[in-house]
């Protein structure tokens, strides 16, 4: 759920031509990059995100599944950099009714695939809801479940798309 610029081409009858419309609402595959800051366990963290989404046209409004990863950066007591990596699966959809200005919401489930430091325990999962209040900006409240489902705590992330 990030800002994007779409260039749409029609490839048919041995000819490739660009479709010049104001609002491209076609099925497409998208790649996203972003950076963000968050608060997890009362600790400020930074992150980078990368994603791949399948945007399906539903009555002129895009929606569909996505896979993404978040690299969460934090520092321990000795100022060593820790990188924790989550792999996420999600689905984004429009909760508004305006075709020209969709109000996109995404629901995702993530699993910690690489753990460094003591921010997270064993078998950590997260559940998040991505909301885009403005172009280039994401707000994501999250719930983390860790230590083999023995501990749960909230988190929040503000992301900026490229």
XYZ file of C-alpha atoms in Angstrom:
162
model
C 0.000 0.000 0.000
C 2.330 2.654 -1.247
C 2.488 5.357 -3.883
C 3.342 4.096 -7.325
C 3.683 5.303 -10.877
C 2.263 2.976 -13.490
C 3.265 2.721 -17.103
C 0.841 0.494 -18.980
C 1.524 -1.074 -22.357
C -0.638 -3.118 -24.721
C 1.259 -5.946 -26.367
C -0.865 -7.398 -29.169
C -0.601 -8.229 -32.838
C 3.198 -7.895 -32.902
C 2.973 -4.308 -31.693
C 3.726 -2.670 -28.345
C 2.058 0.641 -27.557
C 1.707 2.664 -24.402
C -1.817 3.170 -23.110
C -2.220 6.787 -22.079
C -5.118 7.034 -19.679
C -5.468 9.166 -16.577
C -6.263 6.262 -14.296
C -4.860 2.809 -15.078
C -7.010 0.235 -13.344
C -5.690 -2.960 -14.844
C -4.434 -6.163 -13.276
C -0.723 -5.742 -12.600
C 2.274 -6.969 -10.685
C 3.883 -4.336 -8.468
C 7.176 -3.942 -6.636
C 7.432 -1.702 -3.565
C 10.294 -0.311 -1.506
C 9.971 1.686 1.665
C 11.552 2.809 4.902
C 9.957 3.377 8.256
C 10.244 3.932 11.960
C 8.426 2.077 14.663
C 7.951 1.517 18.346
C 8.265 -2.074 19.630
C 8.536 -2.885 23.349
C 9.023 0.839 24.127
C 12.053 0.841 21.820
C 12.406 2.946 18.677
C 13.401 0.914 15.622
C 14.045 1.655 11.962
C 13.150 -0.618 9.081
C 13.366 -1.193 5.362
C 10.585 -2.960 3.487
C 10.416 -4.694 0.131
C 7.260 -6.113 -1.402
C 5.710 -7.772 -4.407
C 1.966 -7.458 -4.952
C -0.618 -8.690 -7.415
C -3.060 -5.856 -7.984
C -6.349 -7.150 -9.368
C -8.927 -4.825 -10.877
C -12.247 -5.118 -9.055
C -14.835 -2.717 -10.531
C -12.081 -0.194 -11.289
C -10.423 -0.411 -7.864
C -7.183 -2.357 -7.225
C -7.020 -5.086 -4.584
C -5.104 -8.291 -4.099
C -2.491 -10.396 -2.312
C 1.072 -9.407 -1.551
C 4.265 -10.799 -0.075
C 6.721 -8.511 1.682
C 9.680 -8.456 3.994
C 10.642 -6.048 6.764
C 14.208 -5.662 7.985
C 13.904 -4.179 11.475
C 17.053 -2.476 12.811
C 17.712 -1.975 16.523
C 20.721 -1.543 18.807
C 21.488 -3.542 21.939
C 23.016 -2.224 25.196
C 26.550 -2.356 23.705
C 25.397 -0.410 20.604
C 25.646 -3.471 18.353
C 23.331 -3.365 15.334
C 20.715 -6.136 15.199
C 18.684 -6.902 12.070
C 15.460 -8.884 12.488
C 13.742 -10.002 9.284
C 10.039 -10.769 8.895
C 8.450 -12.459 5.883
C 4.839 -11.314 5.468
C 1.792 -12.446 3.513
C -1.111 -10.064 3.150
C -4.109 -8.839 1.226
C -4.956 -5.215 0.417
C -8.370 -3.868 -0.500
C -10.263 -0.603 -0.815
C -12.491 0.343 2.113
C -13.812 3.469 0.376
C -16.117 3.910 -2.575
C -14.167 6.427 -4.686
C -12.456 5.013 -7.769
C -10.186 8.022 -8.315
C -9.008 8.131 -4.686
C -8.985 4.642 -3.161
C -8.742 4.297 0.627
C -6.551 1.203 0.811
C -6.266 -1.111 3.799
C -4.023 -4.156 4.062
C -4.087 -7.055 6.477
C -0.897 -9.086 6.912
C 0.577 -11.947 8.881
C 4.365 -12.164 9.283
C 6.882 -14.660 10.625
C 10.362 -13.843 11.962
C 12.784 -15.645 9.635
C 16.010 -14.097 10.970
C 16.450 -13.114 14.621
C 19.313 -11.085 16.106
C 19.469 -9.639 19.599
C 16.819 -9.905 22.283
C 13.986 -7.800 20.817
C 12.113 -10.976 19.809
C 12.100 -14.515 21.178
C 11.669 -17.880 19.476
C 8.910 -18.484 16.913
C 7.770 -14.876 16.605
C 4.760 -13.933 14.487
C 3.124 -10.590 13.869
C -0.283 -9.433 12.731
C -0.615 -5.977 11.215
C -3.143 -3.708 9.549
C -1.661 -1.327 6.950
C -3.499 1.918 6.303
C -2.413 4.639 3.909
C -3.754 8.026 5.114
C -1.825 9.952 2.435
C 0.343 9.365 -0.592
C 3.758 7.947 0.391
C 2.693 7.271 4.026
C 1.637 4.052 5.821
C 0.503 3.594 9.402
C 0.623 0.019 10.700
C -0.532 -1.017 14.164
C 0.875 -4.487 14.924
C 0.601 -7.276 17.481
C 3.658 -9.490 18.028
C 3.377 -12.986 19.516
C 6.707 -14.476 20.600
C 8.432 -17.078 22.799
C 6.297 -19.919 21.419
C 3.045 -17.985 22.013
C 3.904 -17.215 25.667
C 4.198 -13.432 25.216
C 2.323 -10.836 23.148
C 2.934 -7.105 22.811
C 1.858 -4.240 20.528
C 3.910 -2.265 18.064
C 3.338 0.525 15.596
C 5.107 1.470 12.380
C 5.022 4.581 10.210
C 6.325 3.876 6.732
C 7.318 6.007 3.771
C 7.159 4.530 0.273
C 9.591 5.247 -2.528
